Amino acid sequence: PVDKVKVEDVPKSSNGWRIASFISFVVIVGLIVLNIVPRTGKKEILDKSIAVLPFKNDSPNQERMYFINGTMEAILDNLCKIEDLRVPGRTSMEQYRNNPKPIPVVADEMNVSYVLEDSGHRDGNNVRLTVQLLEGKTDRHIWSKSYDSDIEEIFSMQSEIAQLVASEIEAIITPKEKELIENVPTTDLTAYDFYLKGVEEFGNGNYDRAEELFNEALRLDPAYAEAYADLGALYYVRTLEQDYFSDRYLDTAMIFANIALSNNDELSEAYRLQAIIFQMTGRSDEAISAFEKVVELNPNEGWVHSTIGDYYCETDYVKCINSIQKALSLNTEFDRSYEIRRLGATYFNAGFWDIAFEYYGKLIRLEGDSTSYYGLQAGYEFFISGNFELALKYYKKALDRDTTFSNLFYSGWVSYKTGDYKKSLDYMRLSLELAQKEQMDQSFFQNRYHRIALAYLANGFREEAEHYFNLLEESQLAAIELGREQAQNYYAYYDLAGLYAFRGEYEKALENLRIFNEKEVFSAGMVGLIKMDVLFNSIRDEPEFKQIVRDVEAKYQAEHERVRQWLEANDML
């Protein structure tokens, strides 16, 4: 039980990079394959996995750090293009930049067999690099090489290092991968320098300066695909929370992604940007095609596997679990919280409660924070067991640890179900104040307006209630018209159906429910919700509504059984 976990027993661990999302788990089979026959002297055969440590800047001029970081990123990216290798991403490795650890510790924490160290500096046009490959378990030196060359050789150095390292590890490089590794992004080294500076400023959140630098790079080389892709990513970040219902939402970012691909149709960064925009704008089929292209070009991009898992989380729980597990095999405890949370939620949706709680328990050990675990307990009691008093108890425990929008909102919703309407409205108001204070993306809470409206109505505030009911209708109709995510996963239709049923517009309610019922996979939580949703009380005894409820439950049971068979077939149950 969470409340019996001693504080001193909970290890502290850093949270990973913020752009990321929820839940995951990993089953890594054969990390180290042994083939030791002492009498014949055969060597140990190691897993083809390598971690690339942040490069050290040997120069006293720290202003050149952007160049060293860029060189590391290029070598790491080249290694990630090799499918026969397993390579943790840069986010995983950043924890060692200011917190160096012995090589065996790094290898153990990253679950890799090899570690690559590098140091270097740039003095004018002269670049010096020293790289060495180490066996992770023993810290044994395997291979090293020093470079002292003109900056004009930087791309060939980056390519050569990746291929030599792969050769030492005996990783197979396909002709296509070799072609990708040896690609020269630009012939203008001044443009390259501006680009690397832009990447550094972008990473530090200095968007205006980054934009200036990317544009300088493009002025010198108008065909610089990577610069277009990063400029598009910058516009994506800037406009992500703006104009959500505009028909030109994220258009500028997409334009830059398309220009990048017109100059290099094998640039994984551009496909990645396209995929995210497709996903955000409800173009699901195009999104998954673009993400699969990213995996084809960069099979070690862990977060892309995670995103593919997110894509399938509403339609195919088996593919969702499989993809997130792949992401976890490429991520580490430094940035795996999202995948663990997402995977736990998927098991919950599929009706495997024990497994879901197991993974949320991992979050306690990983983050030292039981908030998510209490949230899961509350969700189980609310949606599955229907024990609203106990659900409220758990949400209050979660609130005691973290005052988030979700914890406030669900505390308000559950309070409404327990009949404490005043407390319900208090929580709802606090959630709205927090959303405004934190300038939350409207898409995050627009499907909650009707629950807020119910709290106002129960307390006699009819005008305020109607305001939020109208907001729900406007936002969900707009989501459908523009093909946003809520429409793609059918929940916009569910929300509208509930609103119309509550207003007495029964035919419109059933019309939207029919569309909602076209969804092929339903979660356990949705089964619980549609059975107890007060918005449908006016049509609950209607034969068609009863049939839709039976359909929703049957589709959930079918997916639950499919997941169970898959888990058993893979010895995971």
Coordinates of C-alpha atoms in Angstrom, one line a residue:
P1 CA 0.0 0.0 0.0
V2 CA 1.2 3.5 -0.8
D3 CA 0.6 4.8 2.7
K4 CA 3.0 2.2 4.1
V5 CA 5.9 3.1 1.8
K6 CA 8.6 4.7 3.9
V7 CA 10.0 8.0 2.6
E8 CA 13.5 6.6 3.0
D9 CA 12.7 3.6 0.9
V10 CA 11.7 5.7 -2.1
P11 CA 14.7 6.6 -4.3
K12 CA 14.9 10.0 -5.7
S13 CA 15.1 10.3 -9.5
S14 CA 15.2 13.2 -11.9
N15 CA 12.1 13.7 -14.0
G16 CA 12.8 13.6 -17.8
W17 CA 12.4 16.2 -20.5
R18 CA 9.0 17.9 -20.2
I19 CA 7.7 17.1 -23.7
A20 CA 6.4 14.0 -22.6
S21 CA 3.2 12.9 -21.7
F22 CA 1.6 9.2 -19.0
I23 CA 2.8 5.5 -18.9
S24 CA 5.0 2.5 -19.7
F25 CA 6.8 -0.7 -19.0
V26 CA 9.6 -2.7 -20.5
V27 CA 10.5 -6.3 -21.0
I28 CA 14.1 -6.4 -22.3
V29 CA 15.0 -9.9 -23.3
G30 CA 18.6 -10.7 -24.0
L31 CA 20.3 -7.5 -23.0
I32 CA 23.5 -9.5 -22.7
V33 CA 23.8 -12.7 -24.6
L34 CA 26.5 -14.9 -23.3
N35 CA 28.5 -17.3 -25.4
I36 CA 31.4 -18.2 -23.1
V37 CA 33.2 -21.5 -23.5
P38 CA 36.3 -21.2 -21.3
R39 CA 38.2 -24.2 -22.6
T40 CA 38.2 -22.9 -26.2
G41 CA 38.8 -19.3 -25.2
K42 CA 35.7 -17.8 -26.9
K43 CA 35.1 -14.2 -26.0
E44 CA 32.0 -12.8 -24.4
I45 CA 29.4 -11.8 -27.0
L46 CA 27.8 -8.5 -25.9
D47 CA 24.5 -6.9 -26.8
K48 CA 24.9 -4.3 -29.6
S49 CA 24.0 -1.4 -27.4
I50 CA 25.9 1.8 -26.8
A51 CA 25.4 5.0 -24.8
V52 CA 27.0 8.2 -26.0
L53 CA 28.1 10.5 -23.1
P54 CA 27.8 14.3 -23.4
F55 CA 31.0 15.5 -25.0
K56 CA 33.5 17.5 -23.0
N57 CA 34.7 20.8 -24.2
D58 CA 38.5 20.9 -23.8
S59 CA 38.6 24.6 -24.9
P60 CA 38.7 27.4 -22.3
N61 CA 36.3 29.2 -24.6
Q62 CA 32.9 27.9 -23.4
E63 CA 31.2 29.9 -26.2
R64 CA 32.2 27.1 -28.5
M65 CA 30.1 24.6 -26.5
Y66 CA 27.3 24.8 -29.0
F67 CA 29.7 23.3 -31.6
I68 CA 30.8 20.4 -29.3
N69 CA 27.1 19.7 -28.5
G70 CA 26.2 19.8 -32.2
T71 CA 29.0 17.3 -33.0
M72 CA 27.9 14.9 -30.3
E73 CA 24.3 15.2 -31.5
A74 CA 25.4 14.4 -35.1
I75 CA 27.4 11.3 -34.1
L76 CA 24.6 10.1 -31.8
D77 CA 22.1 10.7 -34.6
N78 CA 24.3 8.7 -37.1
L79 CA 24.5 5.8 -34.6
C80 CA 20.7 5.9 -34.1
K81 CA 20.2 5.3 -37.9
I82 CA 21.7 1.8 -37.5
E83 CA 18.9 -0.6 -36.7
D84 CA 21.3 -3.3 -35.5
L85 CA 22.3 -1.0 -32.6
R86 CA 20.3 0.0 -29.6
V87 CA 21.2 3.6 -28.6
P88 CA 19.6 5.6 -25.7
G89 CA 18.7 9.1 -26.8
R90 CA 20.3 12.4 -25.9
T91 CA 17.6 13.2 -23.3
S92 CA 18.6 10.0 -21.4
M93 CA 22.2 10.9 -21.4
E94 CA 21.9 14.6 -20.4
Q95 CA 21.8 13.5 -16.7
Y96 CA 25.6 12.8 -16.9
R97 CA 26.6 16.2 -18.3
N98 CA 26.9 17.8 -14.8
N99 CA 26.8 14.6 -12.9
P100 CA 29.5 12.2 -14.2
K101 CA 29.6 8.7 -13.0
P102 CA 31.9 5.7 -13.5
I103 CA 31.5 3.9 -16.8
P104 CA 30.2 0.7 -15.3
V105 CA 27.5 2.7 -13.4
V106 CA 26.5 4.5 -16.6
A107 CA 26.3 1.2 -18.5
D108 CA 24.2 -0.4 -15.8
E109 CA 21.8 2.5 -15.6
M110 CA 21.5 2.7 -19.4
N111 CA 21.3 -1.1 -19.9
V112 CA 24.1 -0.9 -22.5
S113 CA 27.2 -2.9 -23.2
Y114 CA 29.3 -0.1 -24.5
V115 CA 29.9 3.6 -23.7
L116 CA 31.4 6.2 -26.1
E117 CA 33.4 9.1 -24.5
D118 CA 34.5 12.1 -26.5
S119 CA 36.2 15.4 -25.8
G120 CA 37.3 18.1 -28.2
H121 CA 37.4 21.8 -29.0
R122 CA 37.4 24.2 -31.8
D123 CA 40.0 26.9 -32.4
G124 CA 39.1 29.0 -35.4
N125 CA 38.7 26.6 -38.3
N126 CA 40.7 23.8 -36.5
V127 CA 38.7 21.0 -34.8
R128 CA 40.2 18.5 -32.4
L129 CA 38.3 15.4 -31.3
T130 CA 39.2 12.4 -29.2
V131 CA 36.8 9.5 -29.0
Q132 CA 37.2 6.3 -27.2
L133 CA 34.9 3.2 -27.0
L134 CA 34.7 1.5 -23.6
E135 CA 33.2 -1.8 -22.5
G136 CA 30.5 -0.9 -20.1
K137 CA 30.8 -3.6 -17.5
T138 CA 34.6 -3.5 -17.1
D139 CA 35.5 0.0 -18.3
R140 CA 38.0 -1.8 -20.6
H141 CA 39.4 0.4 -23.4
I142 CA 38.4 -1.1 -26.8
W143 CA 39.2 1.5 -29.4
S144 CA 40.0 5.2 -29.6
K145 CA 40.9 7.7 -32.3
S146 CA 42.0 11.3 -32.3
Y147 CA 41.3 13.9 -35.0
D148 CA 43.0 17.2 -35.7
S149 CA 41.5 18.6 -38.8
D150 CA 40.1 21.6 -40.6
I151 CA 36.4 22.3 -40.0
E152 CA 35.8 21.4 -43.6
E153 CA 36.2 17.8 -42.5
I154 CA 33.6 17.9 -39.8
F155 CA 30.9 15.9 -41.6
S156 CA 33.3 13.2 -42.7
M157 CA 34.6 12.9 -39.1
Q158 CA 31.1 12.6 -37.8
S159 CA 30.3 9.9 -40.3
E160 CA 33.5 8.0 -39.9
I161 CA 33.3 7.9 -36.1
A162 CA 29.8 6.4 -36.2
Q163 CA 30.8 3.8 -38.7
L164 CA 34.1 2.9 -36.9
V165 CA 32.2 2.5 -33.6
A166 CA 29.6 0.3 -35.2
S167 CA 32.3 -1.8 -36.8
E168 CA 34.0 -2.4 -33.4
I169 CA 30.7 -3.5 -31.9
E170 CA 30.1 -5.7 -35.0
A171 CA 26.9 -4.0 -35.8
I172 CA 25.6 -4.4 -39.4
I173 CA 25.2 -1.2 -41.4
T174 CA 23.0 -1.6 -44.4
P175 CA 23.8 0.2 -47.6
K176 CA 20.8 2.5 -47.0
E177 CA 21.9 3.3 -43.5
K178 CA 25.4 4.0 -44.8
E179 CA 24.0 6.4 -47.3
L180 CA 22.0 8.2 -44.6
I181 CA 25.0 8.4 -42.3
E182 CA 27.2 9.9 -45.0
N183 CA 24.7 12.5 -46.1
V184 CA 26.2 16.1 -46.0
P185 CA 23.5 18.5 -44.7
T186 CA 25.1 21.6 -46.1
T187 CA 28.1 22.7 -48.1
D188 CA 28.2 26.1 -46.4
L189 CA 30.1 25.8 -43.1
T190 CA 29.1 29.3 -42.0
A191 CA 25.4 28.3 -42.4
Y192 CA 26.2 25.2 -40.4
D193 CA 27.7 27.3 -37.6
F194 CA 24.6 29.6 -37.6
Y195 CA 22.4 26.5 -37.5
L196 CA 24.2 24.9 -34.5
K197 CA 23.9 28.2 -32.6
G198 CA 20.2 28.2 -33.4
V199 CA 19.8 24.7 -32.1
E200 CA 21.5 25.6 -28.9
E201 CA 19.3 28.8 -28.4
F202 CA 16.2 26.8 -29.3
G203 CA 17.0 24.2 -26.7
N204 CA 17.5 27.0 -24.1
G205 CA 14.1 28.5 -24.9
N206 CA 15.4 31.6 -26.6
Y207 CA 13.0 31.4 -29.6
D208 CA 13.5 34.8 -31.1
R209 CA 17.3 34.4 -31.2
A210 CA 17.0 30.9 -32.5
E211 CA 14.7 32.1 -35.3
E212 CA 17.2 34.8 -36.3
L213 CA 20.0 32.2 -36.4
F214 CA 18.0 29.6 -38.5
N215 CA 17.1 32.4 -40.9
E216 CA 20.8 33.4 -41.2
A217 CA 21.7 29.8 -42.0
L218 CA 18.9 29.7 -44.7
R219 CA 20.0 33.0 -46.2
L220 CA 23.5 31.4 -46.8
D221 CA 22.1 28.1 -47.9
P222 CA 18.5 28.2 -49.1
A223 CA 18.4 24.4 -49.5
Y224 CA 19.4 23.6 -45.9
A225 CA 16.7 21.1 -45.0
E226 CA 17.6 20.7 -41.3
A227 CA 17.3 24.4 -40.8
Y228 CA 13.9 24.4 -42.3
A229 CA 12.8 21.5 -40.1
D230 CA 14.0 23.2 -37.0
L231 CA 12.5 26.5 -37.9
G232 CA 9.2 24.6 -38.4
A233 CA 9.6 23.0 -35.0
L234 CA 10.1 26.4 -33.5
Y235 CA 6.9 27.7 -35.0
Y236 CA 5.1 24.6 -33.8
V237 CA 6.2 25.2 -30.2
R238 CA 5.3 28.9 -30.5
T239 CA 1.8 28.3 -31.8
L240 CA 0.9 25.1 -30.1
E241 CA -1.3 26.8 -27.5
Q242 CA -2.6 29.5 -29.8
D243 CA -5.6 29.6 -32.2
Y244 CA -6.5 25.9 -31.6
F245 CA -9.7 26.3 -33.6
S246 CA -8.2 28.3 -36.4
D247 CA -8.4 26.6 -39.8
R248 CA -4.8 27.7 -40.3
Y249 CA -3.7 26.1 -37.0
L250 CA 0.0 25.0 -37.3
D251 CA 0.1 25.8 -41.0
T252 CA 3.4 27.7 -40.9
A253 CA 5.1 24.8 -39.1
M254 CA 3.8 22.4 -41.7
I255 CA 5.0 24.6 -44.6
F256 CA 8.5 24.5 -43.2
A257 CA 8.4 20.7 -42.8
N258 CA 7.3 20.4 -46.4
I259 CA 10.1 22.7 -47.6
A260 CA 12.6 20.6 -45.7
L261 CA 11.4 17.4 -47.3
S262 CA 11.5 19.0 -50.8
N263 CA 15.2 19.5 -50.2
N264 CA 15.8 16.2 -48.4
D265 CA 13.1 13.6 -48.6
E266 CA 14.9 11.3 -46.2
L267 CA 15.1 13.8 -43.3
S268 CA 13.6 12.1 -40.2
E269 CA 13.3 15.4 -38.3
A270 CA 10.9 16.8 -41.0
Y271 CA 8.7 13.6 -41.0
R272 CA 8.6 13.8 -37.3
L273 CA 7.3 17.4 -37.4
Q274 CA 4.8 16.5 -40.1
A275 CA 3.6 13.5 -38.0
I276 CA 3.0 15.6 -34.9
I277 CA 1.1 18.3 -36.8
F278 CA -1.0 15.6 -38.5
Q279 CA -1.8 14.2 -35.1
M280 CA -2.7 17.5 -33.6
T281 CA -5.0 18.4 -36.5
G282 CA -6.8 15.0 -36.5
R283 CA -5.3 13.6 -39.6
S284 CA -4.6 10.3 -37.9
D285 CA -3.8 8.0 -40.9
E286 CA -1.3 10.6 -42.3
A287 CA 0.2 10.9 -38.8
I288 CA 0.9 7.2 -38.4
S289 CA 2.4 7.0 -41.9
A290 CA 4.8 9.8 -41.1
F291 CA 5.8 8.3 -37.7
E292 CA 6.5 5.0 -39.4
K293 CA 8.7 6.8 -41.8
V294 CA 10.6 8.3 -38.9
V295 CA 11.1 4.8 -37.4
E296 CA 12.3 3.6 -40.8
L297 CA 15.0 6.4 -41.0
N298 CA 15.8 6.5 -37.3
P299 CA 14.8 3.2 -35.6
N300 CA 16.3 4.2 -32.2
E301 CA 14.1 7.3 -31.7
G302 CA 12.4 6.1 -28.5
W303 CA 9.9 8.8 -28.2
V304 CA 8.5 8.1 -31.7
H305 CA 7.8 4.6 -30.7
S306 CA 6.1 6.1 -27.7
T307 CA 4.0 8.4 -29.8
I308 CA 3.0 5.5 -32.1
G309 CA 1.8 3.8 -29.0
D310 CA -0.2 6.9 -28.1
Y311 CA -1.7 6.8 -31.6
Y312 CA -2.9 3.2 -31.0
C313 CA -4.1 3.8 -27.4
E314 CA -7.6 4.4 -28.6
T315 CA -7.8 1.8 -31.3
D316 CA -5.5 -1.2 -30.7
Y317 CA -4.3 -1.9 -27.1
V318 CA -1.9 -4.6 -28.3
K319 CA 0.0 -2.3 -30.7
C320 CA -0.1 0.4 -28.1
I321 CA 1.6 -1.8 -25.4
N322 CA 4.1 -3.2 -27.9
S323 CA 5.2 0.2 -29.2
I324 CA 5.5 1.7 -25.7
Q325 CA 7.6 -1.3 -24.6
K326 CA 9.9 -0.6 -27.5
A327 CA 10.2 3.0 -26.4
L328 CA 11.1 1.9 -22.9
S329 CA 13.9 -0.3 -24.3
L330 CA 15.4 2.8 -25.7
N331 CA 14.8 5.1 -22.8
T332 CA 16.1 5.0 -19.2
E333 CA 14.9 5.9 -15.8
F334 CA 15.9 9.5 -16.5
D335 CA 13.0 10.0 -18.9
R336 CA 10.8 7.0 -18.9
S337 CA 8.1 8.2 -16.5
Y338 CA 5.8 9.2 -19.5
E339 CA 6.0 5.7 -21.0
I340 CA 5.4 4.0 -17.7
R341 CA 2.4 6.1 -17.0
R342 CA 1.0 5.7 -20.5
L343 CA 1.5 1.9 -20.4
G344 CA -0.2 1.7 -17.0
A345 CA -3.2 3.6 -18.3
T346 CA -3.5 1.3 -21.3
Y347 CA -3.6 -1.8 -19.1
F348 CA -6.2 0.0 -17.0
N349 CA -8.3 0.8 -20.1
A350 CA -8.0 -2.8 -21.2
G351 CA -9.2 -4.0 -17.8
F352 CA -6.0 -5.5 -16.4
W353 CA -6.2 -3.7 -13.0
D354 CA -3.3 -5.5 -11.2
I355 CA -0.9 -4.8 -14.0
A356 CA -1.9 -1.2 -14.2
F357 CA -1.4 -0.7 -10.4
E358 CA 2.0 -2.5 -10.8
Y359 CA 3.2 0.1 -13.2
Y360 CA 1.9 3.0 -11.3
G361 CA 3.8 1.5 -8.3
K362 CA 6.9 1.8 -10.4
L363 CA 6.2 5.6 -10.7
I364 CA 6.4 5.8 -6.9
R365 CA 9.8 4.2 -6.9
L366 CA 10.9 6.2 -9.9
E367 CA 9.7 9.6 -9.0
G368 CA 9.2 9.4 -5.2
D369 CA 5.7 10.7 -5.7
S370 CA 2.5 8.7 -5.0
T371 CA 0.1 11.3 -6.7
S372 CA -0.4 9.3 -9.8
Y373 CA -1.0 6.1 -7.9
Y374 CA -3.7 7.7 -5.8
G375 CA -5.2 9.1 -9.0
L376 CA -5.4 5.6 -10.4
Q377 CA -7.0 4.3 -7.3
A378 CA -9.6 7.1 -7.5
G379 CA -10.2 6.4 -11.1
Y380 CA -10.8 2.7 -10.4
E381 CA -13.3 3.5 -7.6
F382 CA -15.0 6.2 -9.7
F383 CA -15.4 4.5 -13.1
I384 CA -15.1 0.8 -12.4
S385 CA -16.4 0.2 -8.8
G386 CA -18.8 3.1 -8.6
N387 CA -17.7 3.8 -5.0
F388 CA -17.8 7.6 -5.2
E389 CA -17.0 8.2 -1.5
L390 CA -13.8 6.1 -1.7
A391 CA -12.9 7.7 -5.0
L392 CA -13.1 11.2 -3.4
K393 CA -10.9 10.0 -0.6
Y394 CA -8.2 9.0 -3.0
Y395 CA -8.5 12.3 -5.1
K396 CA -8.1 14.3 -1.9
K397 CA -4.9 12.3 -1.1
A398 CA -3.7 13.1 -4.6
L399 CA -4.6 16.8 -4.1
D400 CA -2.7 16.9 -0.8
R401 CA 0.4 16.0 -2.8
D402 CA -0.1 18.0 -6.0
T403 CA -2.7 20.6 -6.8
T404 CA -3.1 20.0 -10.5
F405 CA -6.0 20.9 -12.8
S406 CA -7.0 17.2 -13.2
N407 CA -6.9 16.5 -9.4
L408 CA -9.1 19.6 -8.8
F409 CA -11.5 18.8 -11.7
Y410 CA -12.0 15.2 -10.8
S411 CA -12.5 16.0 -7.1
G412 CA -15.2 18.4 -8.2
W413 CA -16.8 15.8 -10.5
V414 CA -16.8 13.1 -7.8
S415 CA -18.1 15.6 -5.2
Y416 CA -21.0 16.2 -7.5
K417 CA -21.7 12.4 -7.7
T418 CA -21.7 12.2 -3.9
G419 CA -24.2 15.0 -3.7
D420 CA -21.9 17.7 -2.2
Y421 CA -22.7 20.3 -4.8
K422 CA -21.2 23.2 -3.0
K423 CA -17.8 21.5 -2.7
S424 CA -18.1 20.4 -6.3
L425 CA -18.4 23.9 -7.5
D426 CA -15.5 25.0 -5.2
Y427 CA -13.2 22.5 -6.9
M428 CA -14.4 23.3 -10.4
R429 CA -13.8 27.0 -9.8
L430 CA -10.3 26.3 -8.5
S431 CA -9.6 24.1 -11.6
L432 CA -10.6 27.0 -13.9
E433 CA -8.5 29.5 -12.0
L434 CA -5.5 27.2 -12.3
A435 CA -6.1 26.7 -16.0
Q436 CA -6.2 30.4 -16.5
K437 CA -3.2 31.0 -14.4
E438 CA -1.1 28.4 -16.2
Q439 CA -2.5 29.4 -19.6
M440 CA -3.4 25.8 -20.3
D441 CA -4.1 24.7 -23.8
Q442 CA -7.9 24.9 -24.4
S443 CA -7.9 21.5 -26.0
F444 CA -7.0 20.0 -22.6
F445 CA -10.2 21.0 -20.8
Q446 CA -12.8 21.9 -23.5
N447 CA -14.4 18.4 -23.1
R448 CA -14.9 19.1 -19.4
Y449 CA -17.2 22.2 -19.7
H450 CA -20.4 20.2 -19.2
R451 CA -19.2 18.8 -15.9
I452 CA -18.4 22.3 -14.8
A453 CA -21.8 23.5 -16.0
L454 CA -23.5 20.8 -13.9
A455 CA -21.8 22.0 -10.7
Y456 CA -23.0 25.6 -11.4
L457 CA -26.5 24.4 -12.1
A458 CA -26.7 22.3 -9.0
N459 CA -25.9 25.4 -7.0
G460 CA -28.5 27.5 -8.7
F461 CA -26.3 29.5 -11.1
R462 CA -28.3 28.9 -14.3
E463 CA -26.7 31.6 -16.3
E464 CA -23.2 30.4 -15.6
A465 CA -24.2 26.8 -16.3
E466 CA -25.7 27.7 -19.6
H467 CA -22.5 29.6 -20.5
Y468 CA -20.4 26.5 -20.0
F469 CA -22.9 24.2 -21.7
N470 CA -22.7 26.6 -24.7
L471 CA -18.9 26.5 -24.6
L472 CA -18.9 22.7 -24.7
E473 CA -21.3 22.7 -27.7
E474 CA -19.2 25.4 -29.6
S475 CA -15.9 23.7 -28.9
Q476 CA -16.9 20.2 -29.8
L477 CA -18.8 21.2 -33.0
A478 CA -15.6 23.1 -34.0
A479 CA -13.5 20.1 -33.2
I480 CA -15.7 18.0 -35.5
E481 CA -15.7 20.5 -38.3
L482 CA -12.0 20.9 -38.2
G483 CA -11.3 17.2 -37.6
R484 CA -9.5 17.7 -34.3
E485 CA -8.4 14.8 -32.1
Q486 CA -11.7 14.8 -30.1
A487 CA -13.6 14.1 -33.3
Q488 CA -11.1 11.5 -34.5
N489 CA -11.5 9.5 -31.3
Y490 CA -15.3 10.0 -31.2
Y491 CA -15.4 11.7 -27.8
A492 CA -16.7 14.9 -29.2
Y493 CA -19.8 13.1 -30.3
Y494 CA -20.2 11.5 -26.9
D495 CA -20.0 14.9 -25.2
L496 CA -22.5 16.5 -27.6
A497 CA -24.9 13.5 -27.1
G498 CA -24.8 14.0 -23.3
L499 CA -25.5 17.7 -23.7
Y500 CA -28.4 17.2 -26.1
A501 CA -29.9 14.5 -23.9
F502 CA -29.7 16.8 -20.9
R503 CA -31.4 19.6 -22.8
G504 CA -34.2 17.3 -24.0
E505 CA -33.1 17.2 -27.6
Y506 CA -33.4 13.4 -27.8
E507 CA -33.0 12.8 -31.5
K508 CA -29.8 14.9 -31.7
A509 CA -28.5 13.0 -28.7
L510 CA -29.2 9.6 -30.3
E511 CA -27.8 10.8 -33.6
N512 CA -24.4 11.7 -32.0
L513 CA -24.5 8.5 -30.0
R514 CA -24.8 6.5 -33.2
I515 CA -21.7 8.1 -34.5
F516 CA -19.9 7.5 -31.2
N517 CA -20.9 3.9 -31.4
E518 CA -18.9 3.6 -34.6
K519 CA -15.7 3.5 -32.5
E520 CA -14.3 0.0 -32.6
V521 CA -12.6 -0.1 -29.2
F522 CA -13.9 1.1 -25.9
S523 CA -12.1 1.3 -22.6
A524 CA -13.2 0.0 -19.2
G525 CA -13.6 3.5 -18.0
M526 CA -15.9 4.4 -20.9
V527 CA -18.1 1.5 -20.0
G528 CA -18.4 2.7 -16.5
L529 CA -19.0 6.3 -17.5
I530 CA -21.8 5.7 -20.0
K531 CA -23.6 3.5 -17.4
M532 CA -23.5 6.2 -14.7
D533 CA -23.4 9.5 -16.6
V534 CA -26.2 11.8 -15.3
L535 CA -26.4 13.6 -18.6
F536 CA -28.2 10.5 -20.1
N537 CA -30.7 10.0 -17.4
S538 CA -33.5 11.3 -19.6
I539 CA -33.0 8.6 -22.2
R540 CA -31.5 5.8 -20.1
D541 CA -34.6 3.6 -20.5
E542 CA -34.8 4.1 -24.3
P543 CA -34.3 0.8 -26.2
E544 CA -31.7 2.4 -28.6
F545 CA -29.7 3.9 -25.7
K546 CA -29.7 0.5 -23.9
Q547 CA -28.5 -1.2 -27.1
I548 CA -25.6 1.3 -27.5
V549 CA -24.6 0.7 -23.9
R550 CA -24.5 -3.1 -24.6
D551 CA -22.5 -2.4 -27.8
V552 CA -19.9 -0.3 -25.9
E553 CA -19.5 -3.0 -23.3
A554 CA -19.3 -5.8 -25.9
K555 CA -16.5 -4.0 -27.8
Y556 CA -14.6 -3.5 -24.5
Q557 CA -14.9 -7.1 -23.6
A558 CA -13.7 -8.2 -27.1
E559 CA -10.6 -6.0 -26.9
H560 CA -9.9 -7.2 -23.3
E561 CA -10.0 -10.8 -24.4
R562 CA -7.7 -10.0 -27.4
V563 CA -5.2 -8.4 -25.1
R564 CA -5.4 -11.3 -22.7
Q565 CA -4.6 -13.8 -25.4
W566 CA -1.7 -11.7 -26.6
L567 CA -0.3 -11.4 -23.1
E568 CA -0.5 -15.1 -22.5
A569 CA 1.1 -15.9 -25.9
N570 CA 4.0 -13.7 -24.9
D571 CA 4.3 -15.1 -21.3
M572 CA 3.4 -11.7 -19.9
L573 CA 0.4 -12.7 -17.9

